[in-house]
Short mmCIF file of C-alpha atoms (C1' of nucleotides) in Angstrom, two decimals:
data_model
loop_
_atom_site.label_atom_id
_atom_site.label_comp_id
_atom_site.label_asym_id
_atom_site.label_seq_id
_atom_site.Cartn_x
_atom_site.Cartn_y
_atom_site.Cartn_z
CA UNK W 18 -59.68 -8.94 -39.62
CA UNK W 19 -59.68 -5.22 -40.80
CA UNK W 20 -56.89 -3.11 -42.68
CA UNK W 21 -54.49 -5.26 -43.01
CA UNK W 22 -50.99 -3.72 -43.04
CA UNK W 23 -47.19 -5.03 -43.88
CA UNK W 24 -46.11 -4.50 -39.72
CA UNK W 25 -42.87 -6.14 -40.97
CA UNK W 26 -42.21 -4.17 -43.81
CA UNK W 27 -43.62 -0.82 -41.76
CA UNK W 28 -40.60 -1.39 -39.28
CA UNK W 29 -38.25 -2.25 -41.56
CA UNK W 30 -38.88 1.16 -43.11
CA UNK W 31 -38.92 3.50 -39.87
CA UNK W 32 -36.35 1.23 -38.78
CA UNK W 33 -34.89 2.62 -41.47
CA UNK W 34 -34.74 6.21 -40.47
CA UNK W 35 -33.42 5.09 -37.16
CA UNK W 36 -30.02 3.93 -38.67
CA UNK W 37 -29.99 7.26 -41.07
CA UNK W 38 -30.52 9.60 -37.97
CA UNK W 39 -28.34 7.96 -35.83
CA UNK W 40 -25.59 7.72 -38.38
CA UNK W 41 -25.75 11.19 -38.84
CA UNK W 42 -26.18 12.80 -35.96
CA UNK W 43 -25.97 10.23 -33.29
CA UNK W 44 -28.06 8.30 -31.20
CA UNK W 45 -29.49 11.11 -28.62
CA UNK W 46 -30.77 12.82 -31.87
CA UNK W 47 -32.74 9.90 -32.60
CA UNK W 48 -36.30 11.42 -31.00
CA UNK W 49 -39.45 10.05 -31.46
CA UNK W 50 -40.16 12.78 -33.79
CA UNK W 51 -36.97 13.05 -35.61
CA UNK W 52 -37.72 9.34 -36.59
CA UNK W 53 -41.04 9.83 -37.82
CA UNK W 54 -40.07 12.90 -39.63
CA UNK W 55 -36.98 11.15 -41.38
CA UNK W 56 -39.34 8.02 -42.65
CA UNK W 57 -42.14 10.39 -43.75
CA UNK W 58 -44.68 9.34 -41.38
CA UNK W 59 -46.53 10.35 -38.24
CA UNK W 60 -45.57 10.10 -34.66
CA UNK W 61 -48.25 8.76 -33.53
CA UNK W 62 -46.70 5.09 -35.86
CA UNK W 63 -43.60 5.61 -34.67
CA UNK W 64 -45.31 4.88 -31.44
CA UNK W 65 -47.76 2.46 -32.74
CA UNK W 66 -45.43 0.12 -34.35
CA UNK W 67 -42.92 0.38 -31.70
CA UNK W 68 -44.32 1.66 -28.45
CA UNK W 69 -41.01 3.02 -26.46
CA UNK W 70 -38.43 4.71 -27.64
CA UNK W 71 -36.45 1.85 -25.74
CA UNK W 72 -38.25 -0.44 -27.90
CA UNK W 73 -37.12 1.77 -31.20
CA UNK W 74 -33.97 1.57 -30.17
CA UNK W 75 -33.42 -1.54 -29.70
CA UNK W 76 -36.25 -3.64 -32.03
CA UNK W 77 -33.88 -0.88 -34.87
CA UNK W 78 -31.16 -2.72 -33.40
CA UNK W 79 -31.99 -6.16 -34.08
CA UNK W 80 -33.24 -5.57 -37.99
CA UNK W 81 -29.94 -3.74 -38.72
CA UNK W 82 -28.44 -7.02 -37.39
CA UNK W 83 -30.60 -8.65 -39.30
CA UNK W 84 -30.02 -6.97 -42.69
CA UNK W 85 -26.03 -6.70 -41.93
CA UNK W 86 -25.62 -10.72 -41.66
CA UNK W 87 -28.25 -11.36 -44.50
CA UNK W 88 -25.98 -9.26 -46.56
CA UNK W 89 -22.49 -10.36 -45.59
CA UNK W 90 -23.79 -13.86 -46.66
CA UNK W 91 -25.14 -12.55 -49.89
CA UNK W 92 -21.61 -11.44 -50.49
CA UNK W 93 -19.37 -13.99 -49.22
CA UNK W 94 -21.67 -17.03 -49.80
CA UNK W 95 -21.95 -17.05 -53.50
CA UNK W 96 -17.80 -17.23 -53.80
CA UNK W 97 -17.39 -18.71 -50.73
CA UNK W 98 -16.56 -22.13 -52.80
CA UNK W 99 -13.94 -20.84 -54.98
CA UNK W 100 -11.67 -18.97 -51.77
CA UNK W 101 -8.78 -19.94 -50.08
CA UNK W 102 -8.74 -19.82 -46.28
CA UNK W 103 -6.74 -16.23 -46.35
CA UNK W 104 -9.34 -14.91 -48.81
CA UNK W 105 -12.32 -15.93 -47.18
CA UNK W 106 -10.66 -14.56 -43.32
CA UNK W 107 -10.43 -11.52 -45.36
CA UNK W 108 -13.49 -11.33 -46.40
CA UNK W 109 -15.00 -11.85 -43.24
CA UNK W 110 -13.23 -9.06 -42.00
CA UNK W 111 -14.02 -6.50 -44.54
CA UNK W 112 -17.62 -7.12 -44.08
CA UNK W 113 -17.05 -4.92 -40.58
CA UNK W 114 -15.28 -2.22 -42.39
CA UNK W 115 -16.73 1.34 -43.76
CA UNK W 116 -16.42 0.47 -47.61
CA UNK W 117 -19.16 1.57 -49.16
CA UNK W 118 -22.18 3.46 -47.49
CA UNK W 119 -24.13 0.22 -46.26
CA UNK W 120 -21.23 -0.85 -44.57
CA UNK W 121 -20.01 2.27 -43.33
CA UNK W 122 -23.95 2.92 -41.84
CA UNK W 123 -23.97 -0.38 -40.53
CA UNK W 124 -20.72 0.03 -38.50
CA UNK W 125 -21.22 3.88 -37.42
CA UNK W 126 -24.56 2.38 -35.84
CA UNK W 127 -23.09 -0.39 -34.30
CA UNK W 128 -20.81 1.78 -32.43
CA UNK W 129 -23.25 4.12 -31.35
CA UNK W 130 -25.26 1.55 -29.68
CA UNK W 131 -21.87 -0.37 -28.08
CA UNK W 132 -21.61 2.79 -26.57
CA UNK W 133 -24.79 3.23 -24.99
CA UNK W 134 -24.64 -0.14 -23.83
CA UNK W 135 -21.79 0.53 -21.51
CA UNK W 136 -23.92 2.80 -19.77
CA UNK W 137 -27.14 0.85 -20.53
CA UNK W 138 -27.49 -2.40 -19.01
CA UNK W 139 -30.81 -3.81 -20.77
CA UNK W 140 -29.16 -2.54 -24.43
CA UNK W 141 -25.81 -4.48 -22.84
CA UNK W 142 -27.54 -7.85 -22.59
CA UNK W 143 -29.43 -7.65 -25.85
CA UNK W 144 -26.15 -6.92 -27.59
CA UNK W 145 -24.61 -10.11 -25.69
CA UNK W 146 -27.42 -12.10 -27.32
CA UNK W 147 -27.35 -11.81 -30.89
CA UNK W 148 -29.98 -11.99 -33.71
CA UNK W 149 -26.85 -12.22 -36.49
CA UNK W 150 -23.54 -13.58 -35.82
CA UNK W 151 -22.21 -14.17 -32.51
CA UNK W 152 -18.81 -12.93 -31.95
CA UNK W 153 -17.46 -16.10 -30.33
CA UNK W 154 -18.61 -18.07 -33.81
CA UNK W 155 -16.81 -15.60 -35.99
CA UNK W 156 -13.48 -15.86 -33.77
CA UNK W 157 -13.87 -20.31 -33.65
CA UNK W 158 -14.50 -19.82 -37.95
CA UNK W 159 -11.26 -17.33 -38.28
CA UNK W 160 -9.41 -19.39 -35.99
CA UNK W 161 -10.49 -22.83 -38.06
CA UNK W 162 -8.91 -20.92 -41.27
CA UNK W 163 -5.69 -19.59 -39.37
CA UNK W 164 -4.76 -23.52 -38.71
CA UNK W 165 -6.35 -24.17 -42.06
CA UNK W 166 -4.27 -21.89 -44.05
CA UNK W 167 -1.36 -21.13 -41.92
CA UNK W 168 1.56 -19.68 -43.15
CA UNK W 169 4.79 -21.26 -41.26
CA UNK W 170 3.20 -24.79 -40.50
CA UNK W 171 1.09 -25.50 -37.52
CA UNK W 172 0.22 -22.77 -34.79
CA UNK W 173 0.77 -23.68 -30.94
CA UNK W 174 -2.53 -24.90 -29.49
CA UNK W 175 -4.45 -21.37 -28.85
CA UNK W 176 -2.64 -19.45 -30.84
CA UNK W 177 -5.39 -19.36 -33.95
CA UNK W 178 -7.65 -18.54 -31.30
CA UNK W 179 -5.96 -15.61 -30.19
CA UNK W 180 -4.98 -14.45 -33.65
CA UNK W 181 -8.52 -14.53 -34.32
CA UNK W 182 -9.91 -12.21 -31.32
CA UNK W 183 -6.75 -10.12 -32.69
CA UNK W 184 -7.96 -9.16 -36.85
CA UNK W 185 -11.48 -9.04 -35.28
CA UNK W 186 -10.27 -6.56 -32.42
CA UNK W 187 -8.31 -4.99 -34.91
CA UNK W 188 -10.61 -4.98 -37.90
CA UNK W 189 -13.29 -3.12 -35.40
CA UNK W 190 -10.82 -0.25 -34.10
CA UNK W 191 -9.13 0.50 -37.47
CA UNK W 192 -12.69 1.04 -39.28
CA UNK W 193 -13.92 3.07 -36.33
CA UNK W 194 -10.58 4.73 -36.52
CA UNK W 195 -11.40 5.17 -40.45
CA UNK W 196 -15.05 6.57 -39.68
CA UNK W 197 -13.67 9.37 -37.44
CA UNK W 198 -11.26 10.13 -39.93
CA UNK W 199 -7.96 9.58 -37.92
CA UNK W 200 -6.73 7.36 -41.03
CA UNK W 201 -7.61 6.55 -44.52
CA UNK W 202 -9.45 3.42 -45.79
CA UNK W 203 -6.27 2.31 -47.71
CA UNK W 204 -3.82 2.71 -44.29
CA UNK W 205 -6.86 0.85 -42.60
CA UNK W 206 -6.59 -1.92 -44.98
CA UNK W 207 -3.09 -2.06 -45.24
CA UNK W 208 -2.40 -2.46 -41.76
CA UNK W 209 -5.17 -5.17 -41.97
CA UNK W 210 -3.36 -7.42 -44.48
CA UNK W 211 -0.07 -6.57 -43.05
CA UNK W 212 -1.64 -9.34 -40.36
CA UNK W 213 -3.07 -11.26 -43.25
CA UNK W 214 -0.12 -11.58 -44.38
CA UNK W 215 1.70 -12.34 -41.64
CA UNK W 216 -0.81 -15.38 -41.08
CA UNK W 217 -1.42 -17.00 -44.22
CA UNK W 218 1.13 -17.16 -46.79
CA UNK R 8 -9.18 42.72 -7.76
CA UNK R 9 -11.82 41.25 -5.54
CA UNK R 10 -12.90 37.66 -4.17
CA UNK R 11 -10.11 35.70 -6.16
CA UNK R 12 -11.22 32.18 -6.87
CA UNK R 13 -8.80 29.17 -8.48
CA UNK R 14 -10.17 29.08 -11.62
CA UNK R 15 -7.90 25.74 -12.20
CA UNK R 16 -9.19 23.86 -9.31
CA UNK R 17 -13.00 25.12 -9.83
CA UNK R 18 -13.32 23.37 -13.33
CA UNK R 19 -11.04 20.97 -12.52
CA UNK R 20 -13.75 19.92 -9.82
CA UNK R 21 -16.70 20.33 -12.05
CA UNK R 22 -14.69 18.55 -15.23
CA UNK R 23 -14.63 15.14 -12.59
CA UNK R 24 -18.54 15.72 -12.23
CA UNK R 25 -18.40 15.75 -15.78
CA UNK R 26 -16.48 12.88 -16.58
CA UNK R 27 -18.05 10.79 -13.47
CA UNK R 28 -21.32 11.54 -15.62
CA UNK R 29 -20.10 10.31 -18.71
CA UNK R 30 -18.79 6.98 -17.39
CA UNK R 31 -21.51 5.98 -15.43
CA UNK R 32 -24.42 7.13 -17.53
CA UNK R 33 -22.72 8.56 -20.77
CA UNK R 34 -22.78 11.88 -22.27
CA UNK R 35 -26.01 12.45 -22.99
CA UNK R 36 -27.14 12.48 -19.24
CA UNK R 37 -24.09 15.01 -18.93
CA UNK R 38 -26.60 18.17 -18.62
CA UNK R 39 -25.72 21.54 -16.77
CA UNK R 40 -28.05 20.62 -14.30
CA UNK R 41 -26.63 17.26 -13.65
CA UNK R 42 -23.33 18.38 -13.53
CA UNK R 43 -23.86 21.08 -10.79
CA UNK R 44 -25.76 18.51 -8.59
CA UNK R 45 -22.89 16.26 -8.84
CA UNK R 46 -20.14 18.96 -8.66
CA UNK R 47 -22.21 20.04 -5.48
CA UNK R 48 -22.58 23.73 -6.81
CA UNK R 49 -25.10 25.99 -8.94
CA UNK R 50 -25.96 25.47 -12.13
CA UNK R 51 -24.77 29.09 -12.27
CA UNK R 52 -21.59 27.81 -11.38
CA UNK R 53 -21.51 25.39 -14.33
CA UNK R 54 -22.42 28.57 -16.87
CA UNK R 55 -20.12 31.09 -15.35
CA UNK R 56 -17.05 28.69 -15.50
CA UNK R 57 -17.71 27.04 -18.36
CA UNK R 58 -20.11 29.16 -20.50
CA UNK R 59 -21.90 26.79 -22.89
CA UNK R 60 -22.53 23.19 -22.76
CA UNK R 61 -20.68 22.63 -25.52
CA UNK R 62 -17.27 24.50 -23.92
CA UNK R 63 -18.02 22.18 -20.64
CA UNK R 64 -17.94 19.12 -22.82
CA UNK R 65 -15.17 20.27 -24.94
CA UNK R 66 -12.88 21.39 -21.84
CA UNK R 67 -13.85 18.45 -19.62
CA UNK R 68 -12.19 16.57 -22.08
CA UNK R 69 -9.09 18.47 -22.58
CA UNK R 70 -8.85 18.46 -18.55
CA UNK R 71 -8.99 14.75 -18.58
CA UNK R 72 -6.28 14.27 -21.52
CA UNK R 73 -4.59 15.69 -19.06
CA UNK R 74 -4.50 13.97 -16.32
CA UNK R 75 -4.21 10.97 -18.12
CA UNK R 76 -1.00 11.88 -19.15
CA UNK R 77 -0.33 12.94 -16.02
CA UNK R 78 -0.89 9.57 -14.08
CA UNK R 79 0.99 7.68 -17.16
CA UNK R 80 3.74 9.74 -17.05
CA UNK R 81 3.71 8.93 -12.80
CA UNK R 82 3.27 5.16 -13.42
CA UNK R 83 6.05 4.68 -16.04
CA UNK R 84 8.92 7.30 -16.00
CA UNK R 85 10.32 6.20 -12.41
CA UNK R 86 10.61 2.63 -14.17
CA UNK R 87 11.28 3.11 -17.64
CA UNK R 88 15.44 2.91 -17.07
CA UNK R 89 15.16 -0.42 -15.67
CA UNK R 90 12.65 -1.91 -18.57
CA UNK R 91 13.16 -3.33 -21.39
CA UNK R 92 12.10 -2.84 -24.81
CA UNK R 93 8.94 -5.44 -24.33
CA UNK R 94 8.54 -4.19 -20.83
CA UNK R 95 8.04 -0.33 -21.91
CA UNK R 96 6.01 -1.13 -24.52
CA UNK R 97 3.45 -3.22 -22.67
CA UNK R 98 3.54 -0.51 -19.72
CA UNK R 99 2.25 2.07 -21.79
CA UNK R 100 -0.11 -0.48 -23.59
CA UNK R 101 -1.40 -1.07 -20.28
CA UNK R 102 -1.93 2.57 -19.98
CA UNK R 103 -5.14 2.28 -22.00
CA UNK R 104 -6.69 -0.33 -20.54
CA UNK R 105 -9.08 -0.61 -17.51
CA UNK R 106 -7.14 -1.88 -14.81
CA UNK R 107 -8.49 0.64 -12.16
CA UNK R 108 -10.99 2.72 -11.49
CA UNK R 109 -9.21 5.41 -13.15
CA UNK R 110 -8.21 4.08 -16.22
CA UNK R 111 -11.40 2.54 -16.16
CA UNK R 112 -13.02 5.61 -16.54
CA UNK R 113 -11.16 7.26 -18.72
CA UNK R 114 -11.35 4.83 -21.16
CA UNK R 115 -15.62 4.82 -20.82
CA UNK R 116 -14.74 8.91 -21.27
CA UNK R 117 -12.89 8.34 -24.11
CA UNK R 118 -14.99 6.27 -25.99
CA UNK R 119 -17.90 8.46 -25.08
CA UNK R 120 -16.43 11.05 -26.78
CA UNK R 121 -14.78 9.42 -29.43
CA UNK R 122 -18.21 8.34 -30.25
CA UNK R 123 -19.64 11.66 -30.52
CA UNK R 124 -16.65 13.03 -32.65
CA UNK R 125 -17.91 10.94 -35.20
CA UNK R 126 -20.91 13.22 -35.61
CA UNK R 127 -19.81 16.05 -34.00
CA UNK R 128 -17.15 17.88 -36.50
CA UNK R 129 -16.04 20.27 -33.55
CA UNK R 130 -14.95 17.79 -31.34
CA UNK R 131 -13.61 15.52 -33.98
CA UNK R 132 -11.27 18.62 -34.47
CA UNK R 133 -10.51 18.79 -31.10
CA UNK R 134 -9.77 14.95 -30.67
CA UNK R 135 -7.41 15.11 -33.86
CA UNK R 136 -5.43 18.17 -32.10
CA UNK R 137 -4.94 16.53 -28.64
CA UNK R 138 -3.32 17.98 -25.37
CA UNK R 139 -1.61 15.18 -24.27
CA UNK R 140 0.00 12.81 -25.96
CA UNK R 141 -0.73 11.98 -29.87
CA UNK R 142 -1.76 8.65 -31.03
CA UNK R 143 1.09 9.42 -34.18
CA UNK R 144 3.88 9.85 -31.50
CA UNK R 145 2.73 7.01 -29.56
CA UNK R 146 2.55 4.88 -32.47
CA UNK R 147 6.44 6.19 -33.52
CA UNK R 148 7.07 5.53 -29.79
CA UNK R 149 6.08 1.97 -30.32
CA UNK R 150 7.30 1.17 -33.10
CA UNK R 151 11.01 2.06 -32.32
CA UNK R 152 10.84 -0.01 -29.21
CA UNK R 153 9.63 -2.98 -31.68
CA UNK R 154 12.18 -2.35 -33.95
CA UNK R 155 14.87 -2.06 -31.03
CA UNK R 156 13.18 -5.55 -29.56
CA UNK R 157 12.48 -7.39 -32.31
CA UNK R 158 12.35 -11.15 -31.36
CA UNK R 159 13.45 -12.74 -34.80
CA UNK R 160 15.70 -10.42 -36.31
CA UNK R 161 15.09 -7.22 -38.17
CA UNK R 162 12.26 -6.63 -39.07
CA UNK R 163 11.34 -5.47 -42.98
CA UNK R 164 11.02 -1.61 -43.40
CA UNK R 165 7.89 -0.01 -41.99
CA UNK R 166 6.88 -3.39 -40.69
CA UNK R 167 7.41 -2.56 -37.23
CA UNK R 168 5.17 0.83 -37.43
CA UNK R 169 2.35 -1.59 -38.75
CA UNK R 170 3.06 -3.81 -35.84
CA UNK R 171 2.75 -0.42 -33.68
CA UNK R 172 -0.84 0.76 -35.26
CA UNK R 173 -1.98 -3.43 -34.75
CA UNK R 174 -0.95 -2.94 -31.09
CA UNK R 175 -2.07 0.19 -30.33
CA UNK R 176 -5.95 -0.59 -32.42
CA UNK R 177 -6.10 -4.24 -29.98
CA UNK R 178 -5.84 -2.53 -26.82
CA UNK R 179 -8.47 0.16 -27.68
CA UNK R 180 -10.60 -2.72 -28.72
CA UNK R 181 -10.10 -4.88 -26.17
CA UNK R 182 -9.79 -2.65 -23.51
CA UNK R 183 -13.59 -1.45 -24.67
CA UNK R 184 -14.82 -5.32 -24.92
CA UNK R 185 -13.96 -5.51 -21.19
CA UNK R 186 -15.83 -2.42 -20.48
CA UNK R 187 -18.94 -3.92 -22.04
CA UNK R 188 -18.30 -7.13 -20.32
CA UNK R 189 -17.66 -9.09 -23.71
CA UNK R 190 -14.13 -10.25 -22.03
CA UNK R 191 -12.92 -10.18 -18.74
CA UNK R 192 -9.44 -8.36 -18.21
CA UNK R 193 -7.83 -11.51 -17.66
CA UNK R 194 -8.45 -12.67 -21.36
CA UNK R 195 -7.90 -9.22 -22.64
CA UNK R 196 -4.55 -9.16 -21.31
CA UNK R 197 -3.62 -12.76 -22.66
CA UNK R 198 -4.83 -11.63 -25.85
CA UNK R 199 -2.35 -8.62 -25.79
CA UNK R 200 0.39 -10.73 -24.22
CA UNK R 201 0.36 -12.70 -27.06
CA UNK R 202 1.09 -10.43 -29.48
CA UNK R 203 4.11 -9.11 -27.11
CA UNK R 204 5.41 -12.34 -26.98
CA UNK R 205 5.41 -12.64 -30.25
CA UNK R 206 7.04 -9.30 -31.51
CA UNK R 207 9.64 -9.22 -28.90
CA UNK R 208 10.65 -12.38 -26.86
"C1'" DT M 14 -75.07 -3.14 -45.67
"C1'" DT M 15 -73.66 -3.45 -40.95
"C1'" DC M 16 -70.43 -4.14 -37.56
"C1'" DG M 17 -66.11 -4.57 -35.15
"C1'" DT M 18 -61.37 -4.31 -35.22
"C1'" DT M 19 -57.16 -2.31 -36.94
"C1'" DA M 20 -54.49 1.54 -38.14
"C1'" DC M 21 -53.37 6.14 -37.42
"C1'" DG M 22 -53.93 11.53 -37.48
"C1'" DG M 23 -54.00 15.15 -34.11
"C1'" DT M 24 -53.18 17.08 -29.92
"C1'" DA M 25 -52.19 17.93 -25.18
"C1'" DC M 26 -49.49 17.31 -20.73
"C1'" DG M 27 -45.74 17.37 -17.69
"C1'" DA M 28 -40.83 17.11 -17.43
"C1'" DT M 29 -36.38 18.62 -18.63
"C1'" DC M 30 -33.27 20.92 -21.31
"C1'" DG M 31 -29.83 25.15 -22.50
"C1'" DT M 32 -29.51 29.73 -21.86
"C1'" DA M 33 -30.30 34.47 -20.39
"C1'" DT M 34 -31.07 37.70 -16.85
"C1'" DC M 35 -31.70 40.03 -12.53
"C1'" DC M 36 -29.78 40.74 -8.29
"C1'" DA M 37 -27.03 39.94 -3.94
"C1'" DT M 38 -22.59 39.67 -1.78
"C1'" DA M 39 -17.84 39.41 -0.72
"C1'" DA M 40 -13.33 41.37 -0.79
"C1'" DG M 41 -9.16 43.71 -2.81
"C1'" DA M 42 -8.15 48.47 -4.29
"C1'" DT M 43 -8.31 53.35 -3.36
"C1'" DA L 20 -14.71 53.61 4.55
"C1'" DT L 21 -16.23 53.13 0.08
"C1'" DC L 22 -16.01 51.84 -4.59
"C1'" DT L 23 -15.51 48.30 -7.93
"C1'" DT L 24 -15.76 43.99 -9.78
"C1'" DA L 25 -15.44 39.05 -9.57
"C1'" DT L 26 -18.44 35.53 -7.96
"C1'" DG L 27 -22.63 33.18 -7.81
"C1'" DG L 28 -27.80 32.37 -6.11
"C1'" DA L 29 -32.38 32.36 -8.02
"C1'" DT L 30 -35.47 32.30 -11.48
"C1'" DA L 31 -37.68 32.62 -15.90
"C1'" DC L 32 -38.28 31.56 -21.00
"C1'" DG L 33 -38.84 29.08 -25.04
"C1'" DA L 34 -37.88 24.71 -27.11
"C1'" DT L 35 -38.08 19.88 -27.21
"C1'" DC L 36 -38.74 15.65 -25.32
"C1'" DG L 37 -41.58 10.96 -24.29
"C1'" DT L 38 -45.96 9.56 -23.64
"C1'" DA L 39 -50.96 9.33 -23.26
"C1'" DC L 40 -55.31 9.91 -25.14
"C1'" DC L 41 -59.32 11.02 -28.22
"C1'" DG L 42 -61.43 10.39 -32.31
"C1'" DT L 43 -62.05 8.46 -36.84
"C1'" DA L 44 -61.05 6.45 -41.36
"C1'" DA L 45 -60.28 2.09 -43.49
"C1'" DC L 46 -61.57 -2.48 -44.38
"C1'" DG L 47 -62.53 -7.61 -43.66
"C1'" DA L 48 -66.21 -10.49 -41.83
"C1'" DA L 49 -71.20 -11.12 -41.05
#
DNA sequence: TTCGTTACGGTACGATCGTATCCATAAGAT
DNA sequence: ATCTTATGGATACGATCGTACCGTAACGAA
């Protein structure tokens, strides 16, 4: 066993310039060359650590995933205990919105790539199978702290449900709305906790 | 004045090669070349009525704000005396989502180049001074009819405009969950329903 | 030290891109 | 009938792309 080299850590780094690039200047700038440029190394371990540029895009795809849930749970986890059901909804929520530069990365990458998957049918199925969060277990946890915490006593069967796929739908299009500048974090997160509101006391 | 052409009708031709493109196999395979093959004319063509690629993407879109107008305009004026509040407002609701071919692919358009607008400062210019109809007037639009509607009451000041942005942000986001086969329509539309049903009665 | 595998720098190839340019032609104006 | 100009076919250029390949430096095992 020769040389022995952090492949994990490696990828984590050019994955790295992936997100920056594609942030920045989209996805279609993100070249095999661009990348190694942006992390400081050579093309040639662009290739060797990740073979395609498929294979770039998506493996980049999977450790932002990764880093994105392993953060929310650093931030949510810790005071998780000491939250009431509206707070803790909430703070599910914000984890998907552009407010600092992690977050606002995070989410300008994850639209890029749910827009290449509706043109892109292998990137499609990876993004229907997770490495994070699934969808459909953040909408069943929301919905458990709509009935939880609900505001004018118990909800029709369904309704959490629906409320749920409603802040998440709405959470999504108001930070993307945000991150093309069509309104201002504080009208994004007003409108959010106008629903907040509306739901829990 | 020799050989007179329809300008018009010429880009609007190669704008639907354009935006056919774009929905099937998203902007970036949108090249000159690809366009002309798919227009069924020169690349020449493509330069000498549109100029640069940037101007064909750029005026493609403007072409298609358009007609999108257009066809909502069609599919709800003839109607709108005999609807009601709720009934107006879920018509042009409906007008963003993909419940035909058409509407189908606008929406992939529009999210195409919403998408690039976030890197692209040009076309974010160009998306925040639209042709057609603004997303402010629609929102005013909205909000009136929820205010007019209004299942329980009156509603609080500026509550129904909130109401207006939350309805306006779901469909966008569910309308582009169907697209990348994370719902089907049938849900979406429940989803949206529900909120109707709630704000009106 | 010797050897074999891993890691990686350097480079080249073919394809495709946007754009510019040269030139032909068709048709209204004179 | 001819001139003028809008229209557009054909092609070429330089840049950039993904990918493949050659060679070698680094380093653990023997």
């Amino acid at each position: 066993m020769p040389r022995v080299v952090d492949h994990q850590q490696r990828r984590r780094e050019i994955a790295a310039a992936v997100w920056k690039l594609a942030a920045s200047k989209g996805l279609e700038s993100v070249t095999m060359r661009q990348v190694a440029a942006t992390a400081g190394v050579s093309l040639r371990q662009v290739q060797y650590y990740f073979g395609n540029r498929d294979q770039l895009l998506l493996q980049s795809l999977r450790l932002l995933n990764e880093r994105s849930t392993e953060s929310a749970r650093a931030r949510i986890e810790p005071a998780a205990d000491s939250m009431g059901p509206k707070e803790l909804a909430r703070a599910i929520l914000l984890e998907s919105m552009p407010l600092d530069a992690q977050r606002r990365e995070q989410l300008l990458v994850h639209i890029a790539y749910f827009v290449r998957a509706l043109s892109d049918d292998a990137l499609a199925a990876a993004l229907r199978t997770p490495d994070g969060v699934d969808a459909g277990e953040l909408e069943l946890l929301l919905a458990g702290l709509i009935d939880e915490g609900a505001a004018s006593g118990p909800l029709p069967a369904g309704a959490a449900l629906k409320e749920a796929e409603m802040l998440l739908a709405l959470a999504f299009s108001i930070g993307a709305d945000t991150l093309a500048g069509l309104r201002t974090i504080e009208q994004a997160l007003a409108t959010l906790d106008h629903q907040l509101d509306r739901l829990f006391g």
